[in-house]
Structure formats: structure tokens, C-alpha cells
Amino acid sequence: MPSPTPPTAPIRPHAITTHGHTRVDDYYWLRDKHSPDVLAYLQAENTYTQAVMAHTADLQHTLYAEMVGRIQETDQSAPVRYGDYWYYTRTEAGQQYTIYCRKHGRRDAPEEILLDLNALAAEHGYDYLALGLFKVSPDQALLAYTLDTNGREDWELQVKDLNTGATLPDRLTNVGYTAEWANDNRTLFYTRQDATKRDARLYRHALGSDPAADPLLHEETDELYAVYLGKTRDHRYLLLVLTSIETREYRLLDADTPHAAFRVVHPREAGLRYDVAGHRAGVLYLVTNADGAVNSQVMTAPAANPGRAQWQTLIPHRAAVQVDDVDVFARHMVVHARENGLKTLRVTNLETDTTHDVNFPEPVYTLTPGQNPEFDSDTLRFAYTSLTTAVSDVDYQLDTRTWTVVKQAPVLGGYDPANYQSERIWATAADGTRIPISLVYRQGTPRDGSSPCLLYGYGSYGASMEPSFQANRLSLLDRGFIYAIAHIRGGQEMGRPWYEQGKFLHKKNTFTDFIACGRHLIAAGYTRRERLAIMGRSAGGLLMGAVLNLAPDLAQVAIAGVPFVDVVTTMLDESIPLTVREFEEWGNPKDKTYYDYMLAYSPYDNVAAAAYPHILVTAGLNDPRVQYWEPAKWVAKLRTRKTDANRLLFKVFMGAGHFSSSGRYDYLKDVAFEYAFLLDTLGM
């Protein structure tokens, strides 16, 4: 049978002139998602990908069966107490989506199903369904929730009466990512998005009233900023958060007086970031970079008069410790921080003024804050995991310092963590900076250069890639893979400066750090070039594109998921979601300095006549974060420029967005497809 022929996108030159410099974009026409030509091209790419991967159908099925075989298909989360109820989620074998439940008073009480996403999907015929908000009213009689049914993150808010099971007629469309109840249990504050999907306006809704008449309370006209909502754990204050990437402003409203006006804590001041982390006994607890605290410090302010002049240092800035967040309870304060790349917890009894650090059982691990809705609680819920330890939901008693594992995610199929090894090693970047790499592999995996290795990276927005457990990964480790995470600059693993050294006019550090990590793995004998695969998603897809241009000979295979690869064109177009807000991440190319710098690394603009590795690219047609046409244009250009005969596959999710398939089984099929591409390409 002849090999499938890859599709060729027609060349239709389009000139873009900026700062007197003209770029000719041959595939600009792919931006029109309603064009029959565009849809035909995308479908042709999908058809080609399916044809090339057809011989891996059995392998994909095997991988999928392995992954499903490791999960407890019918399972239940660790219950969380909120008021008089225990809240939890559960899944049922064969069902794609989560079921949200609660029990009154006791964990063995009769179950109440609050929201069954499977039933909703079946009732309405949704092929895609994602839950956004899930907010129970203070009296626990009502549930406000939002749904996205197409992957475009077009959220609709609905309210359900939990006593009768009826859905109220109040339906709010085009809402944003946050909403909060006032304490009267009848008033909802919510945000709405503008044309660029920025949460830009704040509204107040009274149940039973016409949403079209909801009063507009705030409109954020500075497009660098978005509008979000929060609420203090003690239910005293509603929080209005006006935030850009670099600057933040909070406003307070007594949750008992929903018709009053929000009060400014401290007006926005360029470069000043602060978060109202909690409230207790008339005092606000702030996490802030004020006074040059690069890694943040903890300060307090009187809630009645919280202006900047009233801020007092509670925990001073420490150069080696980054403060991420603070949990404030009736009698305790818990500081979430990061030191030497690892997350830490420090507990203070606010009544006795005694402090202790929480100890953890492994040298390399990570934590995720759990749900802790109760203010009057002496227990902290968090999730603990490592590269070899499945996620455990832990209740930590803040006074007795006892640690109770409420639930550990089951890993079926005979998984034994003793059969696997994790370690942290260090690569040296081009400028001499030491870059941490987290590794996990099966015991006995050779270190003679023969082992396949998958190196993952992200490196943007200050997002840290944590050394956490993934059961799916065992399908690679058990086939001899080494899995590596490159903790490159642009993330925040080593503190705020780590992030700042990988953004704006330092962005190239992100790419060269990753290349240094790959080369170190080869030099240290963990793998060799012909056995190295690299992978990144979204901004990590930008990383893949830049690395492929800078060092096309680094790896044998690359996977770029929903990659942000047309940096200059996107950042010049302020009509695209995220563009203006992200001027504070990448810079504004209307400034020639940033234009020239971005142009030097933008993957689409730097595709060369060179030999590239095997590449798999994915996109979501409805993706509002990375427009589908960025990877589409990149693939089309690669097809005409690359000089190799290696595979270049493009898989487009025609009914999904940034996060691909929404169902848990469909997601596993997507992972199996990617793993099959890796294994087949590496001859395994």
C-alpha cells in the first residue's frame, strides 16, 4: 500500500508591515474558521494523521486498556465538610464525567446528587461538557454552576434549588470565570467577558429578577486588567480583584450588605502586587511584593482602614523563600511557600504565637492546597504526591501535628512504588545558571545512553511544573522510558526571579535552558539523541517550536500540544483573546525593541530549510487561548520548508478547545494516541 501523502496548504501571500519591516505570511488565510477551504484543509490534516497512525491501532488500544486498568473506574473523592454537609465527587465505570454529591451530618447519611454531568450530557446531547464554577450558597440551599458545551469557554451560569432539585429560571450567559454569593443567599455577584474573552465587567444579580436588568457595578476599561471575585473564608468580605500580570488591586464589600459599595484596599500602583489572603478578627492578611519583597512577604492591615500606610509586616521577605499563599483560620495561619524548589508549609497558632514547619516523608515531593471551606477548623486538607507516590488527600491537625491520609488515589494493576526511582539532577545553562531536572524511571533502567527519554517543559507565566505522580506515565516507564521535567526559567520553581529571568527580553533563557537540559541528559548517559523525545503544551508548545528552530538536532521526536507559535502576529492583534493582557508576559511588539526580540524567537517566523525531528502537533478548533490557526499555519509552513522525510502529523479537535477532549475516557484515548506516536517513532 502506498504511503499516505501529506496535504499541502495553498500559498496565498499576505503582507504585514510593522516598524517599517514587512513579513509575508503565506498562510494568513487559515485564520477564517468558517471558510470551507480552511475546514477542508484541517480535515485533510486529520485524515492524513489517521492514515499514518492506522497501523498503531492495536498499540493505541493496548495503551488505553493499560491506562483504564490502573484507575478505580467507580470511585469517590475524600469528603470535605462545609457547614452541615459532607461534599464529595464520584465516578462510575463507563461514565465520562464526574457526579457531584453531598451527605447531611454524617458520612454514612443518604446521598444527595447535586449535579450529574453524565445526565446533563445525555439529556442535551453534548459531545463536549466542562464544569467551571461550583458555588454552594452560604445556607447550602442553592448551587450556582457554570457549563461550557463547546470548548470555547462560553460559560453559562445556572442556579439549582438543592431542596427541590429544580433549576431556577435565572440563566446568565457570557459569564466569566468567577462568581460569589452574598450572605443573604439571594444575591449573586458575577463577571461578564468582553469580545476578547477578558472578564471585564462586574454585575449583581438578585434571584428571580431579569438578568438583563442586573446592575453593572464595575467596568474595567484598562485592557491589561481582568475582573475576578473571591470571598474570605470567614464569609465576612466579598473580594473584587482587579488584576494584570504585574499589578493588583483589591476592593472589599461586607458580604452582609450586598447593595453597598466596594471599598478599595489600596489603589493599583504599577508593579505592586498584593493578595488579600484572608480575614480574621478585623485584620486582613496580605501576600505582597511591597517594599521590594521580590519573593513576597506577609503583611497585615486593619479591615476598617486597609490603605497602604496601615500595612504592617508579619512575616518579612526572605531571599531564599517564596511565599505563595496564606490560609487564615479562626486560630491558625498556614503559610504556603517554596524553598529550594520544594513546597513548604509553616503553621502558626495565632492564639499562642507558636510556629512549626510541616515535615514530609520524601526528599522530592509536591503539595496542592485542598478544599478548606471551614473557618473554624483546626485541620488543613492538602494533596501530597511525588513522582513515585500516588496522590494522597491528607488532613493535617494543626495543633497535634498529626497527619492522616484520608484517601490515596488507587493505582490498580499491582503498582509498587518501590519498583521506581526518582531523583533531581542539575544541568548548566548557557549563562552558567544551574537548572533542576526531575527524573523518574523504573528500577534497573540502564544509564548507558540506550534508554528512551521523554523531556517535558513549560516555562512561562511563573507556572511551576511539579514533580507529581501520573498513573498514565507508567505505560512509558514500564517500557523502559525515563521521564524528565525541565524546571526552566519562566516558571517559578526557584522563586520569583526564576520567572523574571524567563519573560520579556529574557524569554530566550527559557528555550536555551531546555536545550541545556536535553544535552545534559545525553551527556550524563540517561539517553541519546536518537532516543530523546521532547514535549510541551500551550506556552510549552511555544517552547517546542523555538527549541526545534534553535536545535533541530536535539531530539528524535517532539510533541507540541496547542502550541503558541505565531507570537508576533498574535501579539500585534489586540482583538485576539489574551493579547493585551499578555503584554506584561511577552512585551508589546508595538515597541520595536520587543518586536525585534519576539521576531527572533517566534517559531512560525523562524521555520528554516532544515532537518527537523518527527513532530506531532495538536489544536482545538474552538480554542480561545491559542487560536487553531497558529499551529495550522506552522504545520503548513514546516511542510514546505523542512528538508527531512520525518513524520509531521497535525491532529485537530474539531469540537473542542484548549483542553482537548472533556470526557475522562476520551482523554485517555488522546494520551494513548500520543504515547503510540512516541513508541512507534522510536521503534518500540
Short mmCIF file of C-alpha atoms in Angstrom, two decimals, residues 128-508:
data_model
loop_
_atom_site.label_atom_id
_atom_site.label_comp_id
_atom_site.label_asym_id
_atom_site.label_seq_id
_atom_site.Cartn_x
_atom_site.Cartn_y
_atom_site.Cartn_z
CA TYR A 128 -18.20 18.34 24.96
CA LEU A 129 -19.00 19.36 28.53
CA ALA A 130 -16.87 21.15 31.10
CA LEU A 131 -17.83 22.44 34.54
CA GLY A 132 -16.45 25.80 35.58
CA LEU A 133 -17.90 27.28 38.76
CA PHE A 134 -19.46 25.19 41.53
CA LYS A 135 -20.65 27.54 44.29
CA VAL A 136 -22.99 26.45 47.07
CA SER A 137 -24.84 29.27 48.82
CA PRO A 138 -23.98 30.02 52.47
CA ASP A 139 -27.21 28.37 53.66
CA GLN A 140 -26.39 25.42 51.35
CA ALA A 141 -29.82 25.51 49.75
CA LEU A 142 -28.71 26.68 46.30
CA LEU A 143 -25.99 25.77 43.82
CA ALA A 144 -24.63 28.18 41.21
CA TYR A 145 -22.64 26.48 38.48
CA THR A 146 -21.32 27.22 35.00
CA LEU A 147 -21.01 24.98 31.95
CA ASP A 148 -19.02 25.15 28.72
CA THR A 149 -20.51 22.98 25.99
CA ASN A 150 -18.19 23.65 23.05
CA GLY A 151 -14.66 24.21 24.34
CA ARG A 152 -14.78 27.94 23.61
CA GLU A 153 -15.19 28.65 27.33
CA ASP A 154 -18.53 30.34 26.63
CA TRP A 155 -19.81 29.88 30.17
CA GLU A 156 -23.49 29.87 31.12
CA LEU A 157 -24.43 30.19 34.79
CA GLN A 158 -27.41 28.33 36.19
CA VAL A 159 -28.81 28.03 39.70
CA LYS A 160 -30.26 24.85 41.17
CA ASP A 161 -32.52 24.59 44.22
CA LEU A 162 -30.88 21.80 46.21
CA ASN A 163 -34.01 21.18 48.28
CA THR A 164 -36.35 20.58 45.34
CA GLY A 165 -33.85 19.67 42.62
CA ALA A 166 -35.37 22.30 40.33
CA THR A 167 -33.25 24.51 38.11
CA LEU A 168 -34.28 28.13 38.62
CA PRO A 169 -35.19 30.28 35.61
CA ASP A 170 -32.19 32.52 36.29
CA ARG A 171 -29.74 31.86 33.43
CA LEU A 172 -26.77 34.14 32.98
CA THR A 173 -24.91 33.95 29.67
CA ASN A 174 -21.42 35.04 28.65
CA VAL A 175 -20.29 34.97 32.25
CA GLY A 176 -16.68 34.90 33.35
CA TYR A 177 -14.65 32.55 35.47
CA THR A 178 -15.75 33.66 38.95
CA ALA A 179 -18.92 34.37 40.91
CA GLU A 180 -19.73 34.66 44.61
CA TRP A 181 -22.79 34.55 46.85
CA ALA A 182 -23.64 37.32 49.26
CA ASN A 183 -24.64 36.16 52.73
CA ASP A 184 -28.35 36.77 52.06
CA ASN A 185 -28.35 33.65 49.83
CA ARG A 186 -30.32 35.60 47.22
CA THR A 187 -27.66 37.80 45.65
CA LEU A 188 -25.00 36.64 43.21
CA PHE A 189 -22.07 38.72 42.09
CA TYR A 190 -20.61 37.63 38.76
CA THR A 191 -18.42 38.82 35.92
CA ARG A 192 -19.00 39.01 32.18
CA GLN A 193 -16.48 38.79 29.37
CA ASP A 194 -15.76 41.26 26.59
CA ALA A 195 -15.15 40.40 22.93
CA THR A 196 -11.62 39.20 23.75
CA LYS A 197 -12.94 36.87 26.49
CA ARG A 198 -11.46 39.07 29.22
CA ASP A 199 -13.50 39.16 32.42
CA ALA A 200 -14.19 42.89 32.17
CA ARG A 201 -17.45 43.73 33.96
CA LEU A 202 -18.91 43.06 37.41
CA TYR A 203 -22.65 42.60 37.91
CA ARG A 204 -25.04 41.88 40.77
CA HIS A 205 -27.99 39.55 40.28
CA ALA A 206 -30.97 39.08 42.59
CA LEU A 207 -32.55 35.65 42.19
CA GLY A 208 -35.87 35.84 40.40
CA SER A 209 -35.08 39.11 38.65
CA ASP A 210 -34.44 39.67 34.95
CA PRO A 211 -30.71 39.22 34.25
CA ALA A 212 -30.96 41.90 31.56
CA ALA A 213 -31.66 44.40 34.36
CA ASP A 214 -28.69 43.38 36.52
CA PRO A 215 -26.77 46.49 37.58
CA LEU A 216 -23.25 46.98 36.24
CA LEU A 217 -21.07 47.63 39.30
CA HIS A 218 -17.67 47.96 37.67
CA GLU A 219 -16.32 48.04 34.13
CA GLU A 220 -12.57 47.61 33.75
CA THR A 221 -11.54 49.83 30.85
CA ASP A 222 -7.80 49.16 31.10
CA GLU A 223 -7.41 46.08 28.91
CA LEU A 224 -4.31 44.97 30.81
CA TYR A 225 -6.62 44.13 33.72
CA ALA A 226 -9.26 41.49 34.33
CA VAL A 227 -12.01 41.34 36.96
CA TYR A 228 -12.33 38.41 39.36
CA LEU A 229 -14.25 37.66 42.55
CA GLY A 230 -13.42 35.95 45.82
CA LYS A 231 -14.66 35.67 49.38
CA THR A 232 -12.85 35.42 52.68
CA ARG A 233 -13.07 32.08 54.46
CA ASP A 234 -14.95 33.63 57.40
CA HIS A 235 -17.64 34.87 54.95
CA ARG A 236 -17.13 38.45 56.13
CA TYR A 237 -15.99 40.03 52.89
CA LEU A 238 -16.55 39.68 49.19
CA LEU A 239 -13.38 40.44 47.27
CA LEU A 240 -13.23 42.25 43.95
CA VAL A 241 -9.86 41.58 42.32
CA LEU A 242 -8.66 43.85 39.51
CA THR A 243 -5.51 42.28 38.20
CA SER A 244 -2.93 42.43 35.47
CA ILE A 245 0.06 40.11 35.31
CA GLU A 246 2.26 42.65 37.13
CA THR A 247 -0.17 44.72 39.25
CA ARG A 248 -3.14 44.01 41.50
CA GLU A 249 -5.88 45.98 43.24
CA TYR A 250 -8.44 44.63 45.73
CA ARG A 251 -11.77 46.03 46.83
CA LEU A 252 -13.87 44.82 49.77
CA LEU A 253 -17.59 44.53 50.35
CA ASP A 254 -19.24 43.41 53.57
CA ALA A 255 -20.97 40.21 52.44
CA ASP A 256 -23.95 41.05 54.68
CA THR A 257 -24.64 44.27 52.75
CA PRO A 258 -24.69 43.33 49.06
CA HIS A 259 -26.13 46.69 47.94
CA ALA A 260 -23.33 48.73 49.49
CA ALA A 261 -20.27 49.86 47.55
CA PHE A 262 -16.94 48.05 47.37
CA ARG A 263 -14.07 49.77 49.24
CA VAL A 264 -10.56 49.96 47.78
CA VAL A 265 -7.87 48.30 49.89
CA HIS A 266 -5.08 50.10 48.05
CA PRO A 267 -5.42 51.59 44.55
CA ARG A 268 -3.42 49.99 41.78
CA GLU A 269 0.19 51.03 41.69
CA ALA A 270 2.28 49.84 38.75
CA GLY A 271 4.33 46.81 39.74
CA LEU A 272 2.74 46.41 43.19
CA ARG A 273 1.15 43.00 43.65
CA TYR A 274 -0.87 42.11 46.72
CA ASP A 275 -3.46 39.47 47.53
CA VAL A 276 -5.98 39.56 50.34
CA ALA A 277 -5.34 36.01 51.52
CA GLY A 278 -7.74 36.07 54.45
CA HIS A 279 -9.53 37.95 57.21
CA ARG A 280 -9.66 37.32 60.94
CA ALA A 281 -10.90 39.48 63.81
CA GLY A 282 -10.88 42.70 61.82
CA VAL A 283 -7.47 42.09 60.28
CA LEU A 284 -6.66 41.44 56.62
CA TYR A 285 -3.74 39.14 55.81
CA LEU A 286 -1.86 40.16 52.67
CA VAL A 287 0.73 38.43 50.50
CA THR A 288 2.62 41.17 48.69
CA ASN A 289 5.81 42.24 46.96
CA ALA A 290 5.64 45.65 48.67
CA ASP A 291 8.89 47.29 49.75
CA GLY A 292 10.97 45.30 47.30
CA ALA A 293 9.91 41.87 48.55
CA VAL A 294 10.68 40.07 45.29
CA ASN A 295 9.63 36.68 46.67
CA SER A 296 6.74 38.26 48.61
CA GLN A 297 6.15 38.77 52.32
CA VAL A 298 3.12 38.55 54.61
CA MET A 299 1.65 41.79 55.91
CA THR A 300 -1.49 42.75 57.82
CA ALA A 301 -3.88 45.67 57.58
CA PRO A 302 -6.96 46.72 59.56
CA ALA A 303 -10.03 45.86 57.51
CA ALA A 304 -11.73 49.10 58.54
CA ASN A 305 -8.87 51.23 57.17
CA PRO A 306 -6.72 48.99 54.97
CA GLY A 307 -4.72 51.58 52.99
CA ARG A 308 -1.04 51.10 52.24
CA ALA A 309 0.06 53.33 55.12
CA GLN A 310 -1.53 50.87 57.56
CA TRP A 311 0.27 47.75 56.33
CA GLN A 312 2.43 46.02 58.92
CA THR A 313 5.00 43.29 58.26
CA LEU A 314 4.04 39.96 59.82
CA ILE A 315 6.48 37.64 58.03
CA PRO A 316 9.35 39.55 56.40
CA HIS A 317 10.76 38.84 52.98
CA ARG A 318 13.35 36.07 52.74
CA ALA A 319 15.53 35.95 49.64
CA ALA A 320 15.58 32.14 49.56
CA VAL A 321 11.87 31.58 50.28
CA GLN A 322 8.99 32.49 48.02
CA VAL A 323 5.63 32.99 49.75
CA ASP A 324 2.85 31.66 47.53
CA ASP A 325 -0.25 31.96 49.71
CA VAL A 326 -1.62 32.09 53.24
CA ASP A 327 -4.56 30.16 54.70
CA VAL A 328 -6.20 32.02 57.58
CA PHE A 329 -8.40 30.14 60.05
CA ALA A 330 -10.04 31.10 63.34
CA ARG A 331 -6.97 30.12 65.38
CA HIS A 332 -4.24 29.37 62.85
CA MET A 333 -2.35 30.72 59.89
CA VAL A 334 -0.68 28.43 57.33
CA VAL A 335 1.95 29.89 55.01
CA HIS A 336 2.40 28.10 51.68
CA ALA A 337 5.91 28.77 50.41
CA ARG A 338 8.64 27.36 48.21
CA GLU A 339 12.27 26.84 49.19
CA ASN A 340 14.99 25.17 47.13
CA GLY A 341 12.37 24.31 44.55
CA LEU A 342 10.15 22.43 47.03
CA LYS A 343 6.83 23.48 48.52
CA THR A 344 6.69 24.04 52.27
CA LEU A 345 4.02 24.60 54.92
CA ARG A 346 4.57 26.69 58.05
CA VAL A 347 1.85 26.70 60.71
CA THR A 348 1.35 29.47 63.27
CA ASN A 349 -1.08 29.23 66.18
CA LEU A 350 -2.38 32.79 66.28
CA GLU A 351 -3.53 32.45 69.89
CA THR A 352 -0.24 31.14 71.33
CA ASP A 353 2.07 32.67 68.70
CA THR A 354 3.89 29.35 68.23
CA THR A 355 5.14 28.22 64.83
CA HIS A 356 6.24 24.93 63.32
CA ASP A 357 7.11 23.56 59.88
CA VAL A 358 5.31 20.53 58.46
CA ASN A 359 7.65 17.60 57.73
CA PHE A 360 7.28 15.46 54.62
CA PRO A 361 8.37 11.84 54.09
CA GLU A 362 10.25 12.16 50.78
CA PRO A 363 13.14 14.38 49.67
CA VAL A 364 11.35 15.40 46.45
CA TYR A 365 7.57 15.86 46.51
CA THR A 366 4.87 18.40 45.84
CA LEU A 367 1.72 19.70 47.52
CA THR A 368 -1.57 21.05 46.28
CA PRO A 369 -3.85 23.02 48.62
CA GLY A 370 -7.09 21.18 49.23
CA GLN A 371 -10.58 22.47 49.86
CA ASN A 372 -10.70 24.08 53.29
CA PRO A 373 -14.03 25.93 53.41
CA GLU A 374 -14.46 25.92 57.21
CA PHE A 375 -13.03 28.96 59.02
CA ASP A 376 -13.43 27.45 62.49
CA SER A 377 -11.22 24.44 61.81
CA ASP A 378 -8.00 23.07 63.29
CA THR A 379 -7.39 20.79 60.28
CA LEU A 380 -5.73 21.58 56.97
CA ARG A 381 -6.57 19.50 53.90
CA PHE A 382 -3.92 19.22 51.18
CA ALA A 383 -2.90 16.76 48.48
CA TYR A 384 0.56 15.19 48.68
CA THR A 385 2.33 13.41 45.85
CA SER A 386 5.72 12.68 44.33
CA LEU A 387 6.93 11.17 41.09
CA THR A 388 6.53 7.71 42.63
CA THR A 389 3.77 8.26 45.22
CA ALA A 390 0.15 8.43 44.10
CA VAL A 391 -1.82 11.47 45.22
CA SER A 392 -2.90 11.34 48.86
CA ASP A 393 -5.53 13.61 50.39
CA VAL A 394 -4.14 14.49 53.80
CA ASP A 395 -5.80 16.02 56.85
CA TYR A 396 -3.12 17.71 58.93
CA GLN A 397 -4.09 18.53 62.52
CA LEU A 398 -2.62 21.97 63.11
CA ASP A 399 -2.09 21.63 66.88
CA THR A 400 -1.21 17.97 67.42
CA ARG A 401 0.77 17.88 64.15
CA THR A 402 -0.73 14.53 63.22
CA TRP A 403 -1.01 13.54 59.59
CA THR A 404 -4.00 11.44 58.43
CA VAL A 405 -4.25 10.13 54.89
CA VAL A 406 -7.97 10.42 54.18
CA LYS A 407 -7.66 8.85 50.75
CA GLN A 408 -4.87 7.76 48.44
CA ALA A 409 -5.72 7.51 44.76
CA PRO A 410 -5.75 3.80 43.97
CA VAL A 411 -3.37 2.57 41.27
CA LEU A 412 -4.60 -0.81 40.12
CA GLY A 413 -2.59 -3.44 38.30
CA GLY A 414 -0.10 -4.19 41.05
CA TYR A 415 1.73 -0.87 41.15
CA ASP A 416 4.59 -0.91 43.68
CA PRO A 417 6.39 2.43 44.19
CA ALA A 418 9.49 0.53 45.33
CA ASN A 419 9.96 -0.55 41.71
CA TYR A 420 10.54 3.03 40.60
CA GLN A 421 13.25 5.59 41.26
CA SER A 422 13.08 9.38 41.23
CA GLU A 423 15.88 11.89 41.50
CA ARG A 424 16.72 15.52 40.90
CA ILE A 425 19.75 16.42 38.82
CA TRP A 426 21.11 19.72 37.53
CA ALA A 427 22.03 20.96 34.07
CA THR A 428 24.13 24.03 33.40
CA ALA A 429 22.57 26.72 31.21
CA ALA A 430 24.43 28.76 28.62
CA ASP A 431 24.94 31.58 31.14
CA GLY A 432 26.12 29.22 33.89
CA THR A 433 22.81 29.01 35.78
CA ARG A 434 22.07 25.59 37.26
CA ILE A 435 18.72 24.23 36.03
CA PRO A 436 16.96 21.48 38.03
CA ILE A 437 15.62 18.41 36.26
CA SER A 438 13.26 15.93 37.95
CA LEU A 439 13.54 12.32 36.78
CA VAL A 440 11.56 9.15 37.30
CA TYR A 441 12.20 5.70 35.84
CA ARG A 442 11.79 2.03 36.65
CA GLN A 443 14.46 0.46 38.83
CA GLY A 444 17.13 -1.14 36.70
CA THR A 445 16.64 1.18 33.73
CA PRO A 446 20.04 1.34 32.00
CA ARG A 447 22.07 4.52 32.10
CA ASP A 448 24.27 3.76 29.12
CA GLY A 449 22.54 6.03 26.62
CA SER A 450 20.21 3.30 25.39
CA SER A 451 17.10 4.31 27.34
CA PRO A 452 14.33 6.31 25.68
CA CYS A 453 13.58 9.55 27.50
CA LEU A 454 10.67 11.98 27.37
CA LEU A 455 11.67 15.51 28.44
CA TYR A 456 8.76 17.80 29.33
CA GLY A 457 8.85 21.57 29.70
CA TYR A 458 6.68 24.68 30.01
CA GLY A 459 8.49 27.74 31.37
CA SER A 460 6.00 30.63 31.22
CA TYR A 461 3.67 32.73 33.38
CA GLY A 462 5.57 31.74 36.52
CA ALA A 463 3.84 28.34 36.40
CA SER A 464 5.88 25.66 38.15
CA MET A 465 5.95 22.12 36.77
CA GLU A 466 5.59 19.97 39.84
CA PRO A 467 7.14 16.50 40.38
CA SER A 468 3.79 14.76 40.71
CA PHE A 469 2.58 11.23 40.08
CA GLN A 470 0.72 10.25 36.91
CA ALA A 471 -0.53 6.70 36.54
CA ASN A 472 -0.68 7.04 32.74
CA ARG A 473 3.07 7.61 32.72
CA LEU A 474 3.64 4.03 33.89
CA SER A 475 2.91 2.86 30.34
CA LEU A 476 6.12 4.61 29.34
CA LEU A 477 8.20 3.80 32.41
CA ASP A 478 7.35 0.10 32.18
CA ARG A 479 8.60 0.15 28.59
CA GLY A 480 11.96 1.49 29.72
CA PHE A 481 11.38 5.22 29.42
CA ILE A 482 12.95 7.85 31.63
CA TYR A 483 10.53 10.72 32.24
CA ALA A 484 12.16 14.10 32.86
CA ILE A 485 10.78 17.52 33.79
CA ALA A 486 12.95 20.53 32.92
CA HIS A 487 12.35 23.22 35.57
CA ILE A 488 13.40 26.02 33.26
CA ARG A 489 13.31 29.76 33.77
CA GLY A 490 9.96 31.37 33.05
CA GLY A 491 8.49 29.03 35.64
CA GLN A 492 8.73 29.85 39.33
CA GLU A 493 10.23 26.69 40.79
CA MET A 494 13.21 28.60 42.20
CA GLY A 495 11.35 31.77 43.18
CA ARG A 496 10.07 34.91 41.52
CA PRO A 497 13.48 35.85 39.99
CA TRP A 498 13.39 32.49 38.16
CA TYR A 499 10.22 33.67 36.45
CA GLU A 500 11.52 37.15 35.70
CA GLN A 501 14.64 35.69 34.08
CA GLY A 502 12.39 33.89 31.57
CA LYS A 503 10.00 36.60 30.39
CA PHE A 504 10.03 39.85 28.41
CA LEU A 505 13.51 40.43 26.95
CA HIS A 506 14.87 37.37 28.80
CA LYS A 507 12.46 34.89 27.17
CA LYS A 508 15.19 33.15 25.20
#
